[in-house]
mmCIF file with all atom_site columns, C-alpha atoms and ligand atoms in Angstrom:
data_model
loop_
_atom_site.group_PDB
_atom_site.id
_atom_site.type_symbol
_atom_site.label_atom_id
_atom_site.label_alt_id
_atom_site.label_comp_id
_atom_site.label_asym_id
_atom_site.label_entity_id
_atom_site.label_seq_id
_atom_site.pdbx_PDB_ins_code
_atom_site.Cartn_x
_atom_site.Cartn_y
_atom_site.Cartn_z
_atom_site.occupancy
_atom_site.B_iso_or_equiv
_atom_site.pdbx_formal_charge
_atom_site.auth_seq_id
_atom_site.auth_comp_id
_atom_site.auth_asym_id
_atom_site.auth_atom_id
_atom_site.pdbx_PDB_model_num
ATOM   1   C  CA  . MET A 1 1   ? 102.206 117.964 108.680 1.00 84.00 ? 1010 MET A CA  1
ATOM   2   C  CA  . GLN A 1 2   ? 101.974 115.698 112.196 1.00 91.00 ? 1011 GLN A CA  1
ATOM   3   C  CA  . LEU A 1 3   ? 100.254 112.288 112.329 1.00 93.00 ? 1012 LEU A CA  1
ATOM   4   C  CA  . SER A 1 4   ? 97.413  113.197 114.786 1.00 95.00 ? 1013 SER A CA  1
ATOM   5   C  CA  . GLU A 1 5   ? 95.564  110.018 115.263 1.00 95.00 ? 1014 GLU A CA  1
ATOM   6   C  CA  . VAL A 1 6   ? 96.379  106.266 114.682 1.00 96.00 ? 1015 VAL A CA  1
ATOM   7   C  CA  . ARG A 1 7   ? 93.665  103.906 114.961 1.00 95.00 ? 1016 ARG A CA  1
ATOM   8   C  CA  . ILE A 1 8   ? 94.462  100.480 114.854 1.00 96.00 ? 1017 ILE A CA  1
ATOM   9   C  CA  . ASN A 1 9   ? 91.840  97.383  114.088 1.00 95.00 ? 1018 ASN A CA  1
ATOM   10  C  CA  . LEU A 1 10  ? 93.899  93.980  115.069 1.00 95.00 ? 1019 LEU A CA  1
ATOM   11  C  CA  . CYS A 1 11  ? 93.412  90.858  112.719 1.00 93.00 ? 1020 CYS A CA  1
ATOM   12  C  CA  . PRO A 1 12  ? 92.832  87.474  114.401 1.00 89.00 ? 1021 PRO A CA  1
ATOM   13  C  CA  . PRO A 1 13  ? 95.683  85.528  115.357 1.00 84.00 ? 1022 PRO A CA  1
ATOM   14  C  CA  . GLY A 1 14  ? 94.932  83.353  112.450 1.00 85.00 ? 1023 GLY A CA  1
ATOM   15  C  CA  . ALA A 1 15  ? 95.616  86.005  109.899 1.00 83.00 ? 1024 ALA A CA  1
ATOM   16  C  CA  . GLY A 1 16  ? 98.866  85.112  108.849 1.00 90.00 ? 1025 GLY A CA  1
ATOM   17  C  CA  . ARG A 1 17  ? 101.354 87.981  108.176 1.00 94.00 ? 1026 ARG A CA  1
ATOM   18  C  CA  . LEU A 1 18  ? 98.748  90.346  107.996 1.00 94.00 ? 1027 LEU A CA  1
ATOM   19  C  CA  . LYS A 1 19  ? 98.629  91.945  111.490 1.00 95.00 ? 1028 LYS A CA  1
ATOM   20  C  CA  . ALA A 1 20  ? 96.135  94.909  111.607 1.00 96.00 ? 1029 ALA A CA  1
ATOM   21  C  CA  . PHE A 1 21  ? 94.182  97.341  109.505 1.00 95.00 ? 1030 PHE A CA  1
ATOM   22  C  CA  . CYS A 1 22  ? 95.180  100.881 110.295 1.00 96.00 ? 1031 CYS A CA  1
ATOM   23  C  CA  . SER A 1 23  ? 93.640  104.281 109.626 1.00 95.00 ? 1032 SER A CA  1
ATOM   24  C  CA  . LEU A 1 24  ? 95.841  107.516 110.223 1.00 96.00 ? 1033 LEU A CA  1
ATOM   25  C  CA  . THR A 1 25  ? 94.811  111.168 110.403 1.00 95.00 ? 1034 THR A CA  1
ATOM   26  C  CA  . PHE A 1 26  ? 96.913  113.729 109.865 1.00 95.00 ? 1035 PHE A CA  1
ATOM   27  C  CA  . ASP A 1 27  ? 96.722  117.287 111.552 1.00 96.00 ? 1036 ASP A CA  1
ATOM   28  C  CA  . ASN A 1 28  ? 93.118  116.109 112.638 1.00 94.00 ? 1037 ASN A CA  1
ATOM   29  C  CA  . THR A 1 29  ? 91.476  116.814 109.452 1.00 94.00 ? 1038 THR A CA  1
ATOM   30  C  CA  . PHE A 1 30  ? 92.599  114.280 106.624 1.00 94.00 ? 1039 PHE A CA  1
ATOM   31  C  CA  . VAL A 1 31  ? 92.757  110.636 107.121 1.00 94.00 ? 1040 VAL A CA  1
ATOM   32  C  CA  . ILE A 1 32  ? 94.170  107.820 105.244 1.00 95.00 ? 1041 ILE A CA  1
ATOM   33  C  CA  . ARG A 1 33  ? 92.597  104.449 105.712 1.00 93.00 ? 1042 ARG A CA  1
ATOM   34  C  CA  . ASP A 1 34  ? 93.365  100.816 104.221 1.00 93.00 ? 1043 ASP A CA  1
ATOM   35  C  CA  . VAL A 1 35  ? 97.275  100.895 105.955 1.00 95.00 ? 1044 VAL A CA  1
ATOM   36  C  CA  . LYS A 1 36  ? 98.155  97.490  106.693 1.00 95.00 ? 1045 LYS A CA  1
ATOM   37  C  CA  . LEU A 1 37  ? 100.633 96.536  109.351 1.00 96.00 ? 1046 LEU A CA  1
ATOM   38  C  CA  . ILE A 1 38  ? 102.371 93.521  107.981 1.00 95.00 ? 1047 ILE A CA  1
ATOM   39  C  CA  . GLU A 1 39  ? 105.015 91.040  109.398 1.00 94.00 ? 1048 GLU A CA  1
ATOM   40  C  CA  . GLY A 1 40  ? 108.031 90.725  107.155 1.00 92.00 ? 1049 GLY A CA  1
ATOM   41  C  CA  . ASN A 1 41  ? 110.952 89.210  107.519 1.00 92.00 ? 1050 ASN A CA  1
ATOM   42  C  CA  . ASP A 1 42  ? 113.008 91.803  109.174 1.00 91.00 ? 1051 ASP A CA  1
ATOM   43  C  CA  . GLY A 1 43  ? 109.713 92.593  111.603 1.00 92.00 ? 1052 GLY A CA  1
ATOM   44  C  CA  . LEU A 1 44  ? 106.817 94.795  111.042 1.00 93.00 ? 1053 LEU A CA  1
ATOM   45  C  CA  . PHE A 1 45  ? 106.330 97.274  108.367 1.00 93.00 ? 1054 PHE A CA  1
ATOM   46  C  CA  . LEU A 1 46  ? 103.517 99.361  107.310 1.00 94.00 ? 1055 LEU A CA  1
ATOM   47  C  CA  . ALA A 1 47  ? 101.807 98.870  103.559 1.00 94.00 ? 1056 ALA A CA  1
ATOM   48  C  CA  . MET A 1 48  ? 100.094 101.650 102.249 1.00 95.00 ? 1057 MET A CA  1
ATOM   49  C  CA  . PRO A 1 49  ? 97.022  101.609 100.600 1.00 95.00 ? 1058 PRO A CA  1
ATOM   50  C  CA  . SER A 1 50  ? 97.412  100.626 97.069  1.00 93.00 ? 1059 SER A CA  1
ATOM   51  C  CA  . ARG A 1 51  ? 95.929  99.360  93.649  1.00 92.00 ? 1060 ARG A CA  1
ATOM   52  C  CA  . LYS A 1 52  ? 96.910  96.621  91.274  1.00 91.00 ? 1061 LYS A CA  1
ATOM   53  C  CA  . LEU A 1 53  ? 98.345  97.601  88.234  1.00 92.00 ? 1062 LEU A CA  1
ATOM   54  C  CA  . CYS A 1 54  ? 96.499  96.417  85.112  1.00 94.00 ? 1063 CYS A CA  1
ATOM   55  C  CA  . ASP A 1 55  ? 97.016  96.308  81.286  1.00 93.00 ? 1064 ASP A CA  1
ATOM   56  C  CA  . ARG A 1 56  ? 94.430  95.992  78.374  1.00 95.00 ? 1065 ARG A CA  1
ATOM   57  C  CA  . CYS A 1 57  ? 93.014  93.066  77.102  1.00 95.00 ? 1066 CYS A CA  1
ATOM   58  C  CA  . LYS A 1 58  ? 94.261  92.879  73.363  1.00 94.00 ? 1067 LYS A CA  1
ATOM   59  C  CA  . ARG A 1 59  ? 90.820  91.713  72.232  1.00 96.00 ? 1068 ARG A CA  1
ATOM   60  C  CA  . CYS A 1 60  ? 88.300  93.714  74.072  1.00 97.00 ? 1069 CYS A CA  1
ATOM   61  C  CA  . SER A 1 61  ? 90.688  96.598  75.625  1.00 96.00 ? 1070 SER A CA  1
ATOM   62  C  CA  . GLU A 1 62  ? 89.499  95.808  79.263  1.00 96.00 ? 1071 GLU A CA  1
ATOM   63  C  CA  . LYS A 1 63  ? 91.853  96.934  82.112  1.00 95.00 ? 1072 LYS A CA  1
ATOM   64  C  CA  . ASN A 1 64  ? 92.745  93.673  84.024  1.00 95.00 ? 1073 ASN A CA  1
ATOM   65  C  CA  . HIS A 1 65  ? 95.320  92.898  86.561  1.00 94.00 ? 1074 HIS A CA  1
ATOM   66  C  CA  . LEU A 1 66  ? 98.722  92.098  85.215  1.00 92.00 ? 1075 LEU A CA  1
ATOM   67  C  CA  . ARG A 1 67  ? 98.481  88.693  86.663  1.00 91.00 ? 1076 ARG A CA  1
ATOM   68  C  CA  . ALA A 1 68  ? 95.055  88.003  85.673  1.00 93.00 ? 1077 ALA A CA  1
ATOM   69  C  CA  . LYS A 1 69  ? 94.809  84.660  84.148  1.00 95.00 ? 1078 LYS A CA  1
ATOM   70  C  CA  . PHE A 1 70  ? 91.467  85.468  82.160  1.00 96.00 ? 1079 PHE A CA  1
ATOM   71  C  CA  . CYS A 1 71  ? 89.951  88.877  80.940  1.00 96.00 ? 1080 CYS A CA  1
ATOM   72  C  CA  . ASN A 1 72  ? 87.109  90.085  83.323  1.00 95.00 ? 1081 ASN A CA  1
ATOM   73  C  CA  . ASN A 1 73  ? 85.201  91.269  80.283  1.00 96.00 ? 1082 ASN A CA  1
ATOM   74  C  CA  . CYS A 1 74  ? 85.432  88.858  77.605  1.00 96.00 ? 1083 CYS A CA  1
ATOM   75  C  CA  . GLY A 1 75  ? 86.968  85.790  79.183  1.00 96.00 ? 1084 GLY A CA  1
ATOM   76  C  CA  . SER A 1 76  ? 89.673  85.521  76.665  1.00 95.00 ? 1085 SER A CA  1
ATOM   77  C  CA  . ARG A 1 77  ? 92.549  83.462  78.388  1.00 96.00 ? 1086 ARG A CA  1
ATOM   78  C  CA  . LEU A 1 78  ? 95.568  85.869  79.226  1.00 95.00 ? 1087 LEU A CA  1
ATOM   79  C  CA  . ASP A 1 79  ? 99.150  84.833  79.743  1.00 93.00 ? 1088 ASP A CA  1
ATOM   80  C  CA  . GLU A 1 80  ? 99.675  85.285  83.369  1.00 89.00 ? 1089 GLU A CA  1
ATOM   81  C  CA  . ASN A 1 81  ? 103.432 85.529  82.918  1.00 89.00 ? 1090 ASN A CA  1
ATOM   82  C  CA  . ARG A 1 82  ? 103.174 88.405  80.972  1.00 89.00 ? 1091 ARG A CA  1
ATOM   83  C  CA  . TYR A 1 83  ? 103.922 90.844  83.849  1.00 86.00 ? 1092 TYR A CA  1
ATOM   84  C  CA  . LEU A 1 84  ? 107.576 89.465  83.173  1.00 84.00 ? 1093 LEU A CA  1
ATOM   85  C  CA  . ARG A 1 85  ? 108.045 91.325  80.065  1.00 82.00 ? 1094 ARG A CA  1
ATOM   86  C  CA  . LEU A 1 86  ? 107.614 94.505  81.899  1.00 78.00 ? 1095 LEU A CA  1
ATOM   87  C  CA  . GLN A 1 87  ? 110.624 93.827  83.857  1.00 75.00 ? 1096 GLN A CA  1
ATOM   88  C  CA  . PRO A 1 88  ? 112.581 97.574  84.026  1.00 74.00 ? 1097 PRO A CA  1
ATOM   89  C  CA  . PRO A 1 89  ? 115.711 98.220  81.777  1.00 73.00 ? 1098 PRO A CA  1
ATOM   90  C  CA  . GLN A 1 90  ? 117.732 98.761  84.982  1.00 77.00 ? 1099 GLN A CA  1
ATOM   91  C  CA  . GLY A 1 91  ? 116.810 95.296  86.300  1.00 74.00 ? 1100 GLY A CA  1
ATOM   92  C  CA  . GLY A 1 92  ? 114.727 94.912  89.889  1.00 76.00 ? 1101 GLY A CA  1
ATOM   93  C  CA  . ARG A 1 93  ? 111.441 93.660  90.342  1.00 77.00 ? 1102 ARG A CA  1
ATOM   94  C  CA  . VAL A 1 94  ? 108.347 93.865  88.546  1.00 79.00 ? 1103 VAL A CA  1
ATOM   95  C  CA  . LYS A 1 95  ? 105.677 95.989  90.220  1.00 84.00 ? 1104 LYS A CA  1
ATOM   96  C  CA  . LEU A 1 96  ? 102.617 94.682  90.377  1.00 88.00 ? 1105 LEU A CA  1
ATOM   97  C  CA  . HIS A 1 97  ? 101.244 96.875  92.599  1.00 88.00 ? 1106 HIS A CA  1
ATOM   98  C  CA  . ALA A 1 98  ? 101.263 101.075 93.123  1.00 90.00 ? 1107 ALA A CA  1
ATOM   99  C  CA  . ASP A 1 99  ? 100.610 102.994 96.225  1.00 92.00 ? 1108 ASP A CA  1
ATOM   100 C  CA  . ILE A 1 100 ? 97.884  105.176 96.375  1.00 94.00 ? 1109 ILE A CA  1
ATOM   101 C  CA  . ALA A 1 101 ? 99.396  107.295 99.198  1.00 94.00 ? 1110 ALA A CA  1
ATOM   102 C  CA  . HIS A 1 102 ? 102.449 107.215 100.601 1.00 94.00 ? 1111 HIS A CA  1
ATOM   103 C  CA  . PRO A 1 103 ? 105.362 109.144 102.342 1.00 93.00 ? 1112 PRO A CA  1
ATOM   104 C  CA  . ILE A 1 104 ? 107.974 110.706 99.789  1.00 93.00 ? 1113 ILE A CA  1
ATOM   105 C  CA  . HIS A 1 105 ? 110.753 110.649 102.168 1.00 93.00 ? 1114 HIS A CA  1
ATOM   106 C  CA  . PRO A 1 106 ? 112.520 107.578 103.693 1.00 93.00 ? 1115 PRO A CA  1
ATOM   107 C  CA  . GLU A 1 107 ? 112.750 109.897 107.473 1.00 94.00 ? 1116 GLU A CA  1
ATOM   108 C  CA  . CYS A 1 108 ? 108.943 110.426 106.642 1.00 93.00 ? 1117 CYS A CA  1
ATOM   109 C  CA  . ARG A 1 109 ? 108.213 106.440 106.671 1.00 93.00 ? 1118 ARG A CA  1
ATOM   110 C  CA  . THR A 1 110 ? 110.248 105.972 109.317 1.00 93.00 ? 1119 THR A CA  1
ATOM   111 C  CA  . ASP A 1 111 ? 108.642 108.282 111.492 1.00 95.00 ? 1120 ASP A CA  1
ATOM   112 C  CA  . ILE A 1 112 ? 105.124 107.279 110.599 1.00 96.00 ? 1121 ILE A CA  1
ATOM   113 C  CA  . GLU A 1 113 ? 106.130 103.583 111.051 1.00 95.00 ? 1122 GLU A CA  1
ATOM   114 C  CA  . ARG A 1 114 ? 107.316 104.331 114.626 1.00 95.00 ? 1123 ARG A CA  1
ATOM   115 C  CA  . GLN A 1 115 ? 104.322 105.804 115.862 1.00 96.00 ? 1124 GLN A CA  1
ATOM   116 C  CA  . VAL A 1 116 ? 102.014 103.040 114.176 1.00 97.00 ? 1125 VAL A CA  1
ATOM   117 C  CA  . LEU A 1 117 ? 104.040 100.414 115.889 1.00 96.00 ? 1126 LEU A CA  1
ATOM   118 C  CA  . ARG A 1 118 ? 103.458 102.194 119.219 1.00 96.00 ? 1127 ARG A CA  1
ATOM   119 C  CA  . ALA A 1 119 ? 100.146 102.240 118.590 1.00 97.00 ? 1128 ALA A CA  1
ATOM   120 C  CA  . PHE A 1 120 ? 99.747  98.561  117.409 1.00 97.00 ? 1129 PHE A CA  1
ATOM   121 C  CA  . GLU A 1 121 ? 101.570 97.660  120.801 1.00 96.00 ? 1130 GLU A CA  1
ATOM   122 C  CA  . MET A 1 122 ? 99.473  99.707  122.728 1.00 96.00 ? 1131 MET A CA  1
ATOM   123 C  CA  . GLU A 1 123 ? 96.135  98.107  121.175 1.00 96.00 ? 1132 GLU A CA  1
ATOM   124 C  CA  . PHE A 1 124 ? 97.164  94.844  121.649 1.00 95.00 ? 1133 PHE A CA  1
ATOM   125 C  CA  . GLU A 1 125 ? 97.845  94.934  125.409 1.00 96.00 ? 1134 GLU A CA  1
ATOM   126 C  CA  . LYS A 1 126 ? 94.715  96.440  125.137 1.00 95.00 ? 1135 LYS A CA  1
ATOM   127 C  CA  . SER A 1 127 ? 93.014  93.686  123.528 1.00 94.00 ? 1136 SER A CA  1
ATOM   128 C  CA  . LYS A 1 128 ? 94.129  91.372  126.589 1.00 93.00 ? 1137 LYS A CA  1
ATOM   129 C  CA  . LEU A 1 129 ? 91.808  93.072  128.910 1.00 94.00 ? 1138 LEU A CA  1
ATOM   130 C  CA  . PRO A 1 130 ? 88.341  91.808  129.388 1.00 93.00 ? 1139 PRO A CA  1
ATOM   131 C  CA  . GLY A 1 131 ? 85.691  93.779  127.787 1.00 93.00 ? 1140 GLY A CA  1
ATOM   132 C  CA  . TYR A 1 132 ? 88.037  94.875  124.959 1.00 93.00 ? 1141 TYR A CA  1
ATOM   133 C  CA  . VAL A 1 133 ? 86.037  97.048  122.231 1.00 90.00 ? 1142 VAL A CA  1
ATOM   134 C  CA  . PRO A 1 134 ? 88.087  96.934  118.780 1.00 89.00 ? 1143 PRO A CA  1
ATOM   135 C  CA  . GLN A 1 135 ? 88.440  100.438 117.626 1.00 85.00 ? 1144 GLN A CA  1
ATOM   136 C  CA  . ARG A 1 136 ? 86.342  101.634 114.604 1.00 83.00 ? 1145 ARG A CA  1
ATOM   137 C  CA  . LEU A 1 137 ? 88.091  102.971 111.279 1.00 81.00 ? 1146 LEU A CA  1
ATOM   138 C  CA  . ASP A 1 138 ? 85.607  104.411 110.260 1.00 77.00 ? 1147 ASP A CA  1
ATOM   139 C  CA  . HIS A 1 139 ? 86.025  108.320 110.696 1.00 65.00 ? 1148 HIS A CA  1
ATOM   140 C  CA  . ASP A 1 140 ? 83.151  109.510 108.633 1.00 63.00 ? 1149 ASP A CA  1
ATOM   141 C  CA  . LEU A 1 141 ? 81.135  112.519 110.906 1.00 54.00 ? 1150 LEU A CA  1
ATOM   142 C  CA  . HIS A 1 142 ? 78.266  112.191 108.951 1.00 49.00 ? 1151 HIS A CA  1
ATOM   143 C  CA  . ASP A 1 143 ? 77.439  108.594 108.719 1.00 46.00 ? 1152 ASP A CA  1
ATOM   144 C  CA  . PHE A 1 144 ? 74.349  107.941 107.133 1.00 45.00 ? 1153 PHE A CA  1
ATOM   145 C  CA  . GLU A 1 145 ? 72.095  105.296 108.570 1.00 45.00 ? 1154 GLU A CA  1
ATOM   146 C  CA  . TYR A 1 146 ? 69.351  103.407 106.452 1.00 42.00 ? 1155 TYR A CA  1
ATOM   147 C  CA  . ASP A 1 147 ? 66.305  103.609 108.500 1.00 41.00 ? 1156 ASP A CA  1
ATOM   148 C  CA  . LEU A 1 148 ? 65.253  99.717  107.946 1.00 43.00 ? 1157 LEU A CA  1
ATOM   149 C  CA  . GLN A 1 149 ? 61.729  100.309 109.360 1.00 43.00 ? 1158 GLN A CA  1
ATOM   150 C  CA  . THR A 1 150 ? 60.615  102.219 106.228 1.00 44.00 ? 1159 THR A CA  1
ATOM   151 C  CA  . GLU A 1 151 ? 59.438  101.028 102.979 1.00 45.00 ? 1160 GLU A CA  1
ATOM   152 C  CA  . HIS A 1 152 ? 61.863  103.243 101.062 1.00 45.00 ? 1161 HIS A CA  1
ATOM   153 C  CA  . PRO A 1 153 ? 64.931  103.070 102.918 1.00 42.00 ? 1162 PRO A CA  1
ATOM   154 C  CA  . ALA A 1 154 ? 66.649  104.985 100.342 1.00 45.00 ? 1163 ALA A CA  1
ATOM   155 C  CA  . MET A 1 155 ? 64.663  107.882 100.694 1.00 44.00 ? 1164 MET A CA  1
ATOM   156 C  CA  . LYS A 1 156 ? 65.067  108.084 104.276 1.00 41.00 ? 1165 LYS A CA  1
ATOM   157 C  CA  . LEU A 1 157 ? 68.840  108.751 104.309 1.00 45.00 ? 1166 LEU A CA  1
ATOM   158 C  CA  . ARG A 1 158 ? 69.217  110.831 107.326 1.00 46.00 ? 1167 ARG A CA  1
ATOM   159 C  CA  . PRO A 1 159 ? 72.513  112.100 108.912 1.00 46.00 ? 1168 PRO A CA  1
ATOM   160 C  CA  . THR A 1 160 ? 73.137  111.017 112.212 1.00 45.00 ? 1169 THR A CA  1
ATOM   161 C  CA  . GLY A 1 161 ? 75.908  112.959 113.153 1.00 45.00 ? 1170 GLY A CA  1
ATOM   162 C  CA  . GLN A 1 162 ? 77.317  110.339 115.559 1.00 45.00 ? 1171 GLN A CA  1
ATOM   163 C  CA  . GLU A 1 163 ? 78.696  106.914 115.522 1.00 43.00 ? 1172 GLU A CA  1
ATOM   164 C  CA  . ILE A 1 164 ? 76.120  104.348 114.634 1.00 45.00 ? 1173 ILE A CA  1
ATOM   165 C  CA  . ARG A 1 165 ? 76.068  101.666 117.557 1.00 45.00 ? 1174 ARG A CA  1
ATOM   166 C  CA  . HIS A 1 166 ? 74.518  98.285  117.084 1.00 44.00 ? 1175 HIS A CA  1
HETATM 167 ZN ZN1 . LIG B 2 .   ? 88.940  91.052  76.849  1.00 72.25 ? 2051 LIG B ZN1 1
#
């Protein structure tokens, strides 16, 4: 599987460690969005899209993020340090997030990271030029556009088949 396109959307300089949002297309057919380029202590690294790990409220069984202070559903006070009790027996850090999509082999990760970093540097150089237009991260070929001129916008969904320009 080859990385066929990398789109980079640079974060403003004030965004702290988050440097860019990226979308990665493989074999011109499959896209992974919401990949983040983050400045770590040892340089830039890629964070794959992830979800927060959850547990269930003892009172109402609603799922809440492991560090939530209150239940989203019933509002019960939750112990925000309860995740520490989930320490894996073999030691190591407690996981609060799980990657949704990620490379399995370190070589693959390194390869993707190298290509994204190259694209990031190119995009960063381009961003210094006058008239720079940030890249769209949205790859949908059949964007649906609401026609706000009509009385019932929901009834007037129409495929544009092209990028919507504002
Ligand atoms: Zn609850």
